[in-house]
Amino acid sequence: MRVSELPKPSPERLLKQVQAEENKRWGAKLKIFLGYAPGVGKSYRMLDEARRRHERGEDVVVGAVQGQQSEDLQALLRKLEVIPPLQTSEGQTIDLDAILRRAPQVCVIDPLAAQNAPGSRHSYRWQDVQELLRNGISVLSSVNLLHVQEYKEKVQAITGKNTTETIPKSFLLAADDIVIVDVPPDLCLSRQGEKLTSTGISNSQERKLSELRELALLLTAEVVDAQLESYVHAHGIEPVFGTHERFLVCMTPHSNALAMIESGQRNKERFQGELYAVYVCERGRSKRERVTIRRYFDAAKKAGASTEVLESDDPISAIVELAREKRITQIFIGHSNRNSWRDRVFGDPVLRLIREAEGIDVRVFPH
Amino acid sequence: MFESADTPRGILKVYLGYAAGVGKTFQMLADGRAAAQRGVDVVVAYFQPHARPDTIEQAQGLEVVPHRKIEYRGKTFEEMDTEAVLNRNPSIALVDELAHTNIPGSARTKRWEDVQVLLNSGIEVWTTMNVQHIESLNDQIWQITGIQVRETVPDGIVRQAAEIVAVDVTPEALLNRLKRGAIYKPEMVQKALTGFFKGSNLGALRELTLRQAAHEVDLRQSAYDETSGFQVPRISEARPSGATDNQPKERILIHLTADPSTAMLIRRGRRVADYLRADCTALFVHQTPELSQLPPEERQAVEKHLRFARSLQIETRILGGKDIAKTLVDFARQNQVTQIFVAHSQIGLLERLRRKNFTEDIVRLAQDLQVTVVADRSRRPGF
């Protein structure tokens, strides 16, 4: 049983639940096309999907499109019904009332991260999108990594580009669908008018874009992982193991926990995985041991681990149970160099863990 | 006959997806067409004859090198005509389905071997594959989907690619395509829906594809940085610990045996070594005075595993020693190994009481080294 940290639903999941409930009656869905930079072709993919849906008989309208359009985009737009945005002296705002009156099945709103002109019903376009969804209208939209609040600074550090128009990452996590539009940096740059180089990273500009590309791929993977988890919850099926490396460090006062935490952090970074650290409370710990454990907890938190305290007379079973719940792929455990009466009765805990952690790697650390 | 020493090797580009129908071939052909319009000499070297109408449309206007027809057991099969492509000698050849196994009677067993021939003669190759075809992911794919993938591509081949492009689509859109009959013939659809395309499989494979693509992108960045001295601008809090990159290089030692679990161990070792950028060695220890004295069956299994390890670019070593666990651990200590990879052998109660479990011997002996006991991924955890 968990003592300190009861499982709490994450804000993303709550938001998703709320949104799912709001939209359930109407079946409206939000689909977002994510790109790592301008020129990857998000808008094209999105409008092409709108065209295909229209041709298959869905009622599709376009509520907003990006400022400048290439010939390809214009050709797609000519095949679709467009509801023009409202023009004011202060800028553009999508014509929400006109779209609601028209009540299509699907509406294209591009880009997602835009600020509305002062005096509009909502300050942000993503709030318009929410209103459409609440009214049963599905939305196709696109966003660039720079405009995701949590990535803004990173992207800015790499490209020097800045923006005031952002959406929170939780909005992406709450979307019904997200698709990454992945294209090699050289092609992306050529669409921005640069000369096409040979396949692969050939210069520092492509190298920088490649960094953003990796971030966008990992962000999409994270969203897909969250969706997978809700799917598993909703259908009551077995959790999916092994799509993502998850490390669990077992801390005891007599193990080399600091070395394990450090290694865990390195593995987490290299695998772009997740790190957990657990301590199983046992009765009769001395004050000194408790101080040591507290120090380990601080180190684990600093290393970016989610920490758990369990209470159990059977630590190994408790650890294995937690590992299954958290879909752990590798458990880190230290050799214990003391030979307690418990070990003599129940067997070496490390060896027991190896036997019981079926399907999970066990990495044993020296003391 | 077509190669010459001064021909630079062709560039390889891989379109990576997670299932049939995600649009890999479509994307490859669309990019090929765009290149042809720029005046690049592009040909379609292989492309499924029973492709989907949308995909066939993308091939319009591209030159197709006629396939080679091969008779096998009274049927005619079509394979890429590698010699014809070499004779045509284009700048870029589009080759669908890298993981394909050629029909018996072909010059080479695997399509990726044909692709090597094209690359060696200086032709740039663009090709398609799914994440489940990557050799080192084989056990994870089994663990996740319960499906045994037989056609695989060695990791080293994928690593040769200068560029990996992820082709993404939502599982929902993919299922719609499937139900519309756009991927398989109607009689196949039901089977697909209850098999590979069922429930959480698609989401899990999609996540793996995105992570694999991110990893491949990351490796290519590091390679570029090493040669160019490029440094990524970082925001200050991006790397709080700072020191983690200055760790001594990891060295992984895989304990190779005749046991079938060794294949899994090699794949996992390869994968972990890749991510940790570690050196990786596989060691076989024999108790007999000479390797040749091993029973033939055991010897064949060991040789198979040694070849498999080498095919994944793992260095292999063979040592004689009466006490296998001790020999392995001594070798690890002498060679600054940081992690020993051993398989978890399943044992009965009797052996446990007699304390004869080899894995546990190693864990006990190597108290000063890290030992990773690799799970048997053919057993899905907890169920």
XYZ file of C-alpha atoms in Angstrom:
750
model
C 0.000 0.000 0.000
C 1.174 3.460 -0.867
C 1.770 5.740 2.085
C 3.011 9.087 0.912
C 1.881 9.398 -2.664
C -1.557 8.148 -3.492
C -2.032 7.812 -7.228
C -3.474 11.072 -8.391
C -4.846 11.582 -11.871
C -2.554 13.881 -13.800
C -3.932 17.271 -14.890
C -3.692 16.038 -18.469
C -5.861 13.056 -17.722
C -8.416 15.164 -15.885
C -8.529 17.607 -18.747
C -8.885 14.757 -21.180
C -11.677 13.225 -19.138
C -13.538 16.496 -18.968
C -13.090 17.081 -22.642
C -14.040 13.528 -23.543
C -17.222 13.822 -21.488
C -18.063 17.174 -23.019
C -17.672 15.861 -26.528
C -19.067 12.408 -26.041
C -22.631 13.272 -26.958
C -21.569 14.730 -30.209
C -18.567 12.619 -31.141
C -16.591 15.729 -32.052
C -12.866 15.133 -32.288
C -9.798 17.316 -32.292
C -6.962 16.242 -34.555
C -3.696 18.154 -34.485
C -0.888 18.024 -37.049
C 2.427 18.771 -35.345
C 5.510 20.029 -37.144
C 8.958 20.932 -35.857
C 9.424 24.003 -38.065
C 7.716 25.953 -40.835
C 8.026 24.131 -44.146
C 7.506 20.550 -42.984
C 4.135 20.503 -44.720
C 1.665 20.401 -41.803
C -0.888 22.624 -43.494
C -0.707 20.576 -46.650
C -1.236 17.283 -44.803
C -4.120 18.812 -42.889
C -5.892 20.343 -45.889
C -5.290 17.177 -47.890
C -7.065 15.221 -45.174
C -9.887 17.779 -45.261
C -10.132 17.292 -49.030
C -10.213 13.508 -48.745
C -12.895 13.636 -46.063
C -14.918 16.051 -48.192
C -14.618 13.740 -51.185
C -15.787 10.832 -49.052
C -18.935 12.752 -48.183
C -18.127 14.425 -44.858
C -19.332 17.992 -44.437
C -16.083 19.965 -44.205
C -15.487 23.718 -44.034
C -12.356 25.825 -43.587
C -12.605 28.377 -40.766
C -9.076 29.741 -40.821
C -5.867 29.235 -42.791
C -2.293 30.475 -42.507
C -1.446 33.850 -44.010
C 0.589 33.008 -47.082
C -0.332 29.997 -49.171
C 1.696 28.102 -51.709
C 0.180 27.020 -55.018
C -0.360 23.503 -53.671
C -2.326 24.836 -50.726
C -4.371 27.142 -52.899
C -5.288 24.230 -55.154
C -6.549 22.302 -52.121
C -8.446 25.297 -50.773
C -10.292 25.756 -54.065
C -11.876 22.343 -53.498
C -13.183 23.284 -50.051
C -15.826 25.624 -48.654
C -14.219 28.516 -46.793
C -15.887 30.633 -44.114
C -13.811 33.816 -44.189
C -12.508 35.201 -40.885
C -13.735 38.522 -39.512
C -11.450 41.393 -40.456
C -10.994 44.205 -37.984
C -8.497 47.000 -37.871
C -6.760 45.072 -35.066
C -6.430 41.807 -36.982
C -8.297 38.626 -37.793
C -10.638 36.450 -35.763
C -12.421 33.364 -36.994
C -16.128 33.883 -37.561
C -17.277 31.593 -34.778
C -20.967 32.432 -35.093
C -20.973 31.846 -38.840
C -19.313 28.439 -38.341
C -21.735 27.493 -35.580
C -24.699 28.490 -37.775
C -23.282 26.556 -40.693
C -22.726 23.598 -38.329
C -20.425 21.420 -40.433
C -19.148 18.019 -39.277
C -15.533 19.100 -39.595
C -13.881 22.494 -39.486
C -10.280 23.354 -40.390
C -8.738 25.914 -38.012
C -5.134 26.701 -38.884
C -2.872 27.513 -37.105
C -3.984 26.468 -33.634
C -1.762 28.866 -31.662
C -3.092 32.248 -32.615
C -4.193 35.185 -30.566
C -7.524 36.715 -31.439
C -7.958 40.396 -32.134
C -8.943 42.427 -29.074
C -12.688 42.467 -28.542
C -13.164 38.897 -29.815
C -15.241 36.431 -27.819
C -12.142 34.508 -26.730
C -8.592 35.739 -26.326
C -7.067 32.634 -27.886
C -7.952 30.583 -30.883
C -7.665 27.328 -28.946
C -10.632 28.549 -26.904
C -12.590 28.966 -30.153
C -11.627 25.392 -30.977
C -12.985 24.224 -27.635
C -16.275 25.969 -28.324
C -16.578 24.263 -31.712
C -15.845 20.873 -30.116
C -18.447 21.498 -27.422
C -20.944 22.138 -30.197
C -20.206 18.832 -31.858
C -17.949 20.138 -34.609
C -14.731 18.190 -35.170
C -11.623 20.267 -35.718
C -8.526 19.731 -37.834
C -5.694 21.998 -36.798
C -1.919 22.328 -36.944
C 0.786 23.619 -34.650
C 4.496 24.216 -34.796
C 6.743 23.063 -31.929
C 7.803 26.678 -31.250
C 4.216 27.463 -30.289
C 3.958 24.792 -27.601
C 4.486 26.718 -24.366
C 6.780 24.160 -22.721
C 9.064 24.013 -25.797
C 9.164 27.693 -26.613
C 12.380 28.428 -24.731
C 14.229 25.413 -26.086
C 13.259 26.210 -29.652
C 14.197 29.824 -29.121
C 17.632 28.851 -27.788
C 18.258 26.761 -30.903
C 16.759 28.913 -33.651
C 16.633 32.375 -32.120
C 12.970 32.610 -33.084
C 10.496 33.899 -30.542
C 6.748 33.996 -30.279
C 4.028 35.290 -27.988
C 1.433 32.896 -29.396
C 1.500 29.581 -27.589
C -0.760 26.749 -26.527
C -0.158 24.657 -23.388
C 1.262 21.175 -23.892
C -1.705 19.792 -21.954
C -3.856 20.839 -24.887
C -1.889 18.468 -27.118
C -2.112 15.682 -24.557
C -5.867 16.161 -24.407
C -6.373 16.072 -28.191
C -8.088 12.989 -29.568
C -5.454 12.598 -32.256
C -2.053 13.970 -32.969
C 0.006 13.309 -36.075
C 3.598 14.314 -36.582
C 4.531 15.559 -40.016
C 8.127 14.423 -40.242
C 10.348 15.547 -43.032
C 14.159 15.682 -43.231
C 15.619 19.127 -42.420
C 17.069 19.552 -45.925
C 13.618 19.254 -47.512
C 12.144 21.534 -44.876
C 14.757 24.203 -45.650
C 14.306 23.810 -49.398
C 10.638 24.664 -48.933
C 11.760 27.831 -47.198
C 13.741 28.684 -50.319
C 17.156 27.264 -49.393
C 19.189 25.201 -51.825
C 18.607 21.464 -51.432
C 21.632 19.624 -50.036
C 22.364 15.917 -50.105
C 20.442 13.465 -47.896
C 21.405 13.593 -44.197
C 22.676 16.416 -41.981
C 25.054 18.573 -44.060
C 25.291 21.922 -42.268
C 24.653 23.639 -38.964
C 21.256 24.941 -40.028
C 20.073 21.402 -40.751
C 21.699 20.251 -37.518
C 19.665 22.755 -35.509
C 16.435 21.742 -37.208
C 17.316 18.120 -36.527
C 17.366 18.929 -32.810
C 13.813 20.305 -33.051
C 12.793 17.304 -35.095
C 13.939 14.952 -32.336
C 11.998 16.964 -29.742
C 8.838 16.867 -31.866
C 9.134 13.106 -32.412
C 9.539 12.532 -28.671
C 6.645 14.847 -27.846
C 4.415 12.897 -30.214
C 5.611 9.625 -28.670
C 4.653 11.001 -25.263
C 1.157 11.883 -26.458
C 0.772 8.455 -28.054
C 1.921 6.825 -24.807
C -0.669 8.795 -22.814
C -3.358 7.763 -25.289
C -2.268 4.161 -25.018
C -2.562 4.324 -21.264
C -6.108 5.749 -21.398
C -7.031 3.082 -23.936
C -5.757 0.406 -21.587
C -7.666 1.957 -18.672
C -10.876 2.389 -20.653
C -10.857 -1.174 -21.983
C -9.603 -2.835 -18.821
C -6.941 -4.732 -20.767
C -3.388 -5.679 -19.848
C -0.979 -2.755 -19.768
C 1.411 -2.577 -22.675
C 5.004 -3.238 -21.698
C 8.187 -2.185 -23.346
C 7.260 0.668 -25.697
C 9.261 3.007 -23.529
C 12.176 2.373 -21.163
C 11.212 2.886 -17.543
C 13.776 2.426 -14.773
C 13.011 1.678 -11.146
C 15.722 2.180 -8.513
C 15.213 0.242 -5.278
C 16.635 2.222 -2.388
C 17.631 0.642 0.914
C 19.847 2.161 3.632
C 22.510 -0.475 2.995
C 22.751 -0.294 -0.781
C 24.743 1.950 -3.033
C 21.636 3.977 -3.823
C 23.472 7.117 -4.943
C 25.361 5.226 -7.655
C 22.134 3.598 -8.778
C 20.320 6.925 -8.934
C 23.146 8.479 -10.934
C 23.144 5.592 -13.366
C 19.353 5.743 -13.496
C 19.500 9.385 -14.465
C 22.010 8.676 -17.216
C 19.894 5.834 -18.553
C 16.794 7.970 -18.394
C 18.482 10.684 -20.450
C 20.022 8.335 -22.979
C 16.855 6.319 -23.512
C 14.589 9.370 -23.215
C 12.853 7.209 -20.642
C 11.345 7.606 -17.199
C 12.928 7.148 -13.794
C 11.276 5.938 -10.600
C 12.770 5.361 -7.166
C 11.149 3.300 -4.456
C 11.740 2.648 -0.768
C 9.937 -0.074 1.092
C 9.397 0.837 4.759
C 10.454 -1.829 7.153
C 9.908 -1.755 10.867
C 12.784 -1.215 13.225
C 14.853 1.224 11.162
C 17.352 3.178 13.213
C 17.429 6.956 13.194
C 20.635 6.851 11.236
C 19.079 4.672 8.552
C 16.126 7.016 8.271
C 18.470 9.963 7.724
C 20.287 8.047 5.001
C 17.022 7.239 3.257
C 15.960 10.865 3.358
C 19.236 11.798 1.671
C 18.579 9.203 -1.059
C 15.105 10.614 -1.620
C 16.519 14.092 -2.158
C 19.064 12.737 -4.633
C 16.376 10.777 -6.497
C 14.145 13.821 -6.812
C 17.051 15.923 -8.012
C 17.755 13.293 -10.665
C 14.208 13.724 -11.911
C 12.822 10.498 -10.472
C 9.242 9.993 -9.365
C 9.550 8.637 -5.850
C 7.368 6.126 -4.067
C 7.247 4.848 -0.510
C 5.656 1.477 0.042
C 4.797 -0.279 3.261
C 5.012 -4.021 3.218
C 6.362 -6.962 5.162
C 7.348 -8.460 1.855
C 9.473 -5.822 0.090
C 10.260 -7.917 -2.976
C 6.618 -8.627 -3.777
C 5.782 -4.967 -3.192
C 8.531 -3.879 -5.598
C 7.462 -6.349 -8.279
C 3.862 -5.197 -7.954
C 4.854 -1.553 -8.297
C 7.072 -2.386 -11.277
C 4.151 -3.997 -13.085
C 1.858 -1.094 -12.323
C 4.380 1.425 -13.632
C 5.285 -0.712 -16.658
C 8.929 -0.795 -15.575
C 11.387 -2.370 -18.016
C 14.484 -2.396 -15.798
C 14.802 -2.665 -12.012
C 18.028 -1.450 -10.363
C 18.853 -3.172 -7.091
C 21.977 -3.198 -4.940
C 23.760 -6.168 -3.432
C 23.126 -6.153 0.232
C 26.330 -6.963 2.068
C 24.778 -7.877 5.348
C 23.466 -11.323 6.088
C 20.385 -10.855 8.155
C 18.268 -13.621 9.637
C 15.595 -12.641 7.128
C 17.858 -13.380 4.205
C 18.774 -16.722 5.683
C 15.106 -17.612 6.066
C 13.663 -16.105 2.874
C 16.752 -16.315 0.674
C 18.853 -13.524 -0.790
C 16.376 -10.753 -1.736
C 18.305 -9.917 -4.915
C 18.023 -13.483 -6.145
C 14.368 -13.563 -5.219
C 13.733 -10.378 -7.191
C 15.440 -11.871 -10.249
C 13.168 -14.898 -10.011
C 9.975 -12.941 -9.482
C 10.435 -10.005 -11.851
C 9.400 -12.011 -14.858
C 9.566 -10.055 -18.101
C 11.565 -7.221 -16.504
C 15.360 -6.824 -16.627
C 17.089 -6.713 -13.242
C 20.375 -4.826 -12.966
C 22.337 -5.687 -9.853
C 24.733 -3.014 -8.603
C 27.864 -3.645 -6.546
C 27.935 -2.297 -3.059
C 31.904 -6.393 -62.008
C 29.926 -3.223 -61.451
C 31.905 -1.991 -58.518
C 35.058 -0.028 -58.627
C 37.219 1.006 -55.749
C 36.803 4.716 -56.373
C 33.006 4.749 -56.625
C 31.663 6.479 -53.527
C 28.991 4.436 -51.797
C 25.404 5.388 -52.446
C 23.363 7.148 -49.783
C 20.558 5.225 -48.048
C 17.267 6.773 -46.934
C 14.645 4.799 -45.016
C 10.940 5.563 -44.659
C 9.947 4.062 -41.322
C 6.367 3.128 -40.417
C 4.540 0.909 -37.962
C 2.188 -1.154 -40.142
C 1.091 -1.863 -43.671
C -0.956 1.051 -44.969
C 0.559 3.934 -42.979
C 1.722 5.491 -46.247
C 5.468 4.761 -46.403
C 5.458 3.789 -50.076
C 3.179 6.694 -50.917
C 5.546 9.153 -49.235
C 8.630 7.619 -50.866
C 7.057 7.804 -54.322
C 5.794 11.362 -53.742
C 9.307 12.463 -52.716
C 10.732 10.538 -55.685
C 8.397 12.343 -58.025
C 9.361 15.705 -56.547
C 13.032 14.818 -57.073
C 12.350 13.732 -60.667
C 10.633 17.068 -61.278
C 13.782 18.795 -60.049
C 15.610 16.921 -62.793
C 17.128 14.137 -60.658
C 17.422 10.751 -62.393
C 15.040 8.632 -60.283
C 13.743 5.149 -61.063
C 11.382 2.806 -59.265
C 13.472 -0.325 -58.776
C 10.877 -2.272 -56.850
C 7.319 -1.548 -55.979
C 4.574 -4.008 -54.963
C 2.622 -4.980 -58.063
C -0.611 -5.171 -56.008
C -0.204 -1.679 -54.544
C -3.134 0.528 -53.578
C -4.664 2.842 -56.209
C -3.517 6.032 -54.413
C 0.001 4.660 -54.299
C -0.013 3.579 -57.928
C -1.055 7.108 -58.831
C 2.075 8.429 -57.097
C 4.221 6.194 -59.298
C 2.754 7.722 -62.469
C 5.376 9.485 -64.484
C 8.263 7.721 -62.731
C 10.364 5.303 -64.717
C 9.949 1.731 -63.495
C 12.688 -0.852 -64.031
C 10.832 -4.052 -65.011
C 10.804 -6.662 -62.258
C 12.439 -10.015 -62.655
C 9.975 -12.892 -62.959
C 10.910 -16.052 -61.091
C 9.108 -19.386 -61.329
C 8.785 -21.195 -58.032
C 6.619 -24.254 -57.442
C 4.531 -23.581 -60.526
C 3.850 -19.940 -59.680
C 5.415 -16.770 -61.006
C 6.860 -14.315 -58.500
C 8.235 -10.847 -59.107
C 11.444 -9.643 -57.527
C 13.624 -6.603 -58.002
C 15.925 -7.077 -61.014
C 19.082 -5.854 -59.322
C 21.267 -6.388 -62.403
C 18.841 -4.395 -64.562
C 18.909 -1.532 -62.035
C 22.728 -1.615 -62.049
C 22.726 -1.462 -65.847
C 20.276 1.419 -65.822
C 22.504 3.130 -63.212
C 20.153 5.898 -61.997
C 21.058 8.543 -59.386
C 18.304 7.348 -57.066
C 16.564 3.963 -56.952
C 13.299 3.555 -55.026
C 13.109 0.082 -53.467
C 9.961 -0.844 -51.556
C 9.995 -3.260 -48.553
C 13.589 -3.511 -47.337
C 12.818 -6.490 -45.043
C 11.485 -8.672 -47.861
C 12.846 -12.199 -48.283
C 13.453 -13.091 -51.924
C 11.921 -16.167 -53.459
C 14.290 -19.181 -53.579
C 16.259 -19.106 -56.796
C 17.060 -15.388 -56.508
C 20.697 -14.309 -56.506
C 20.476 -13.105 -52.898
C 18.283 -14.190 -49.977
C 17.200 -10.785 -48.695
C 16.239 -7.574 -50.371
C 18.511 -5.620 -48.054
C 21.383 -7.606 -49.595
C 20.271 -6.480 -53.067
C 20.165 -2.928 -51.726
C 23.791 -3.309 -50.555
C 24.746 -4.180 -54.140
C 23.083 -1.004 -55.407
C 24.699 1.140 -52.701
C 28.122 -0.362 -53.426
C 27.847 0.712 -57.040
C 27.166 4.291 -55.939
C 23.388 4.411 -56.437
C 21.382 6.321 -53.805
C 18.589 4.103 -52.473
C 15.337 5.141 -50.846
C 13.475 2.317 -49.196
C 10.613 1.485 -46.798
C 10.319 -0.654 -43.674
C 8.309 -1.052 -40.492
C 9.734 -0.697 -36.993
C 8.969 -4.350 -36.217
C 11.510 -5.392 -38.822
C 14.454 -4.012 -36.847
C 16.350 -7.058 -35.572
C 17.172 -5.821 -32.056
C 13.505 -4.959 -31.409
C 12.303 -8.467 -32.179
C 11.699 -9.611 -28.584
C 10.130 -6.327 -27.540
C 7.720 -6.607 -30.466
C 6.811 -10.088 -29.280
C 6.334 -8.869 -25.748
C 4.108 -6.001 -26.883
C 2.057 -7.607 -29.630
C 2.409 -11.347 -29.178
C 3.455 -11.489 -32.809
C 6.646 -13.177 -33.953
C 8.151 -11.179 -36.788
C 10.309 -13.366 -39.014
C 11.540 -10.987 -41.692
C 14.075 -8.740 -39.997
C 16.782 -6.317 -41.057
C 20.061 -6.179 -39.074
C 20.406 -2.950 -37.092
C 23.654 -2.145 -38.897
C 21.823 -1.832 -42.208
C 19.384 0.689 -40.750
C 22.329 2.479 -39.154
C 23.906 2.942 -42.621
C 21.021 5.173 -43.610
C 21.927 8.849 -43.829
C 18.303 9.690 -43.214
C 15.316 8.064 -41.508
C 11.886 9.551 -42.116
C 9.008 8.653 -39.803
C 5.735 8.160 -41.643
C 2.989 8.808 -39.141
C -0.735 8.301 -39.223
C -3.221 7.789 -36.392
C -4.353 4.209 -35.704
C -7.913 5.401 -36.263
C -7.161 6.599 -39.783
C -5.252 3.393 -40.429
C -8.188 1.267 -39.264
C -10.523 3.273 -41.496
C -8.246 2.613 -44.447
C -8.242 -1.060 -43.541
C -12.032 -1.238 -43.273
C -12.457 0.562 -46.586
C -10.405 -2.224 -48.137
C -7.611 0.167 -49.035
C -4.875 -1.973 -47.445
C -5.810 -5.616 -47.834
C -8.326 -7.539 -49.922
C -11.759 -7.785 -48.200
C -11.259 -11.444 -47.172
C -8.059 -10.471 -45.337
C -9.530 -7.535 -43.397
C -11.256 -9.493 -40.633
C -8.116 -11.501 -39.981
C -6.048 -8.326 -39.779
C -8.506 -6.681 -37.374
C -8.250 -9.521 -34.879
C -4.515 -10.022 -35.362
C -1.881 -7.424 -35.965
C -4.260 -4.460 -36.196
C -6.093 -5.222 -32.970
C -6.575 -3.036 -29.893
C -3.495 -1.493 -28.404
C -1.006 -3.049 -30.852
C -1.105 -0.176 -33.294
C -0.654 2.488 -30.622
C 2.267 0.615 -29.088
C 3.994 0.065 -32.425
C 3.406 3.688 -33.323
C 5.047 4.829 -30.098
C 8.011 2.539 -30.761
C 8.367 3.948 -34.285
C 8.391 7.541 -33.070
C 10.946 6.726 -30.356
C 13.096 4.760 -32.782
C 12.994 7.637 -35.279
C 13.961 10.108 -32.527
C 16.841 7.824 -31.535
C 18.051 7.501 -35.142
C 17.891 11.291 -35.539
C 19.857 11.657 -32.298
C 22.606 9.257 -33.450
C 23.029 11.158 -36.701
C 23.304 14.426 -34.797
C 26.080 13.010 -32.628
C 27.904 11.764 -35.706
C 27.648 15.213 -37.281
C 28.774 16.944 -34.074
C 31.839 14.699 -33.772
C 33.089 15.618 -37.227
C 32.028 19.265 -37.274
C 32.516 20.290 -33.643
C 28.975 21.631 -33.598
C 27.537 22.464 -30.189
C 23.839 22.655 -29.533
C 22.747 25.881 -27.921
C 21.011 24.923 -24.682
C 18.936 26.835 -22.226
C 20.556 26.850 -18.833
C 18.157 24.557 -16.981
C 17.992 21.987 -19.767
C 20.725 19.883 -18.208
C 20.686 20.377 -14.467
C 23.288 17.802 -13.502
C 25.686 18.728 -16.267
C 28.148 16.029 -15.361
C 26.359 13.043 -16.794
C 28.032 13.300 -20.183
C 31.515 12.980 -18.767
C 31.020 9.454 -17.493
C 33.599 6.851 -18.482
C 32.547 4.829 -21.482
C 30.343 1.864 -20.672
C 31.400 -1.601 -21.745
C 28.854 -4.374 -22.037
C 29.807 -8.045 -21.948
C 27.215 -10.536 -23.181
C 27.474 -14.096 -21.953
C 26.955 -16.199 -25.058
C 25.859 -19.831 -24.728
C 24.180 -22.531 -26.817
C 20.884 -21.777 -25.073
C 18.203 -20.279 -27.354
C 17.808 -17.369 -24.906
C 21.190 -16.111 -26.160
C 19.585 -14.606 -29.295
C 17.403 -12.470 -27.065
C 20.359 -11.499 -24.933
C 22.321 -10.397 -27.991
C 19.449 -8.282 -29.285
C 18.900 -6.613 -25.920
C 22.648 -6.051 -25.453
C 22.856 -4.444 -28.889
C 19.974 -2.124 -28.084
C 21.239 -1.042 -24.678
C 24.774 -0.564 -26.036
C 23.350 1.616 -28.776
C 21.530 3.919 -26.423
C 24.364 4.081 -23.883
C 26.896 4.400 -26.704
C 28.737 1.513 -25.102
C 31.212 -1.003 -26.508
C 29.720 -4.450 -26.737
C 31.461 -7.840 -26.638
C 29.999 -11.355 -26.528
C 31.961 -14.085 -24.781
C 31.535 -17.842 -25.026
C 33.262 -19.969 -22.390
C 33.684 -23.690 -23.009
C 34.566 -26.236 -20.366
C 36.124 -28.677 -22.830
C 39.876 -28.394 -23.453
C 39.176 -27.637 -27.118
C 36.197 -25.955 -28.741
C 36.094 -28.780 -31.281
C 35.287 -31.242 -28.500
C 31.878 -29.733 -27.887
C 28.965 -31.981 -28.809
C 28.004 -31.178 -32.441
C 24.565 -29.825 -31.566
C 25.894 -27.438 -28.943
C 28.691 -26.371 -31.206
C 26.300 -25.562 -34.043
C 24.114 -23.508 -31.714
C 27.136 -21.600 -30.373
C 28.430 -20.918 -33.869
C 25.002 -19.682 -34.906
C 24.955 -17.279 -31.965
C 28.507 -16.091 -32.664
C 27.527 -15.327 -36.261
C 24.368 -13.577 -35.075
C 26.340 -11.404 -32.648
C 28.800 -10.460 -35.407
C 25.920 -9.623 -37.760
C 24.855 -7.030 -35.173
C 28.420 -5.650 -34.988
C 29.198 -7.219 -31.621
C 32.779 -8.343 -31.105
C 32.959 -12.039 -30.186
C 35.461 -13.895 -27.985
C 35.907 -17.547 -27.026
C 37.705 -18.717 -23.892
C 38.274 -22.092 -22.270
C 37.663 -22.448 -18.560
C 36.557 -25.099 -16.104
C 34.519 -22.685 -14.016
C 32.385 -20.777 -16.504
C 31.085 -18.148 -14.111
C 34.569 -17.402 -12.787
C 36.114 -17.222 -16.272
C 33.386 -14.806 -17.380
C 33.732 -12.556 -14.351
C 37.560 -12.566 -14.554
C 37.397 -11.597 -18.223
C 35.014 -8.774 -17.346
C 37.351 -7.456 -14.642
C 40.415 -7.620 -16.906
C 38.625 -5.756 -19.698
C 37.058 -2.914 -17.691
C 33.564 -4.185 -18.387
C 30.904 -2.102 -16.641
C 27.927 -4.411 -17.162
C 27.628 -8.160 -17.672
C 24.505 -9.300 -19.508
C 23.246 -12.744 -18.594
C 20.036 -14.540 -19.451
C 17.705 -15.581 -16.717
C 17.654 -19.345 -16.770
C 14.423 -20.803 -15.446
C 15.121 -23.468 -12.870
C 13.208 -25.877 -10.737
C 12.952 -26.002 -6.960
C 15.427 -28.844 -6.655
C 18.156 -26.925 -8.445
C 17.364 -23.884 -6.381
C 17.889 -25.820 -3.183
C 21.142 -27.163 -4.523
C 22.054 -23.603 -5.463
C 23.063 -24.644 -8.927
C 21.625 -21.711 -10.784
C 24.305 -20.303 -13.028
C 22.799 -16.805 -13.269
C 22.796 -16.553 -9.518
C 26.398 -17.770 -9.363
C 27.434 -14.871 -11.573
C 25.475 -12.359 -9.531
C 27.197 -13.687 -6.396
C 30.676 -13.806 -7.942
C 30.565 -10.395 -9.582
C 29.842 -8.401 -6.455
C 32.085 -5.587 -7.705
C 30.479 -5.363 -11.160
C 27.050 -4.528 -12.480
C 25.168 -7.568 -13.692
C 22.050 -7.202 -15.797
C 19.823 -10.234 -15.742
C 17.895 -9.902 -18.967
C 14.269 -10.913 -18.777
C 12.849 -13.602 -20.946
C 10.656 -11.399 -23.123
C 8.831 -14.361 -24.577
C 7.014 -14.403 -21.230
C 4.751 -11.427 -21.038
C 5.066 -9.975 -17.550
C 2.519 -10.841 -14.944
C 0.077 -12.760 -17.076
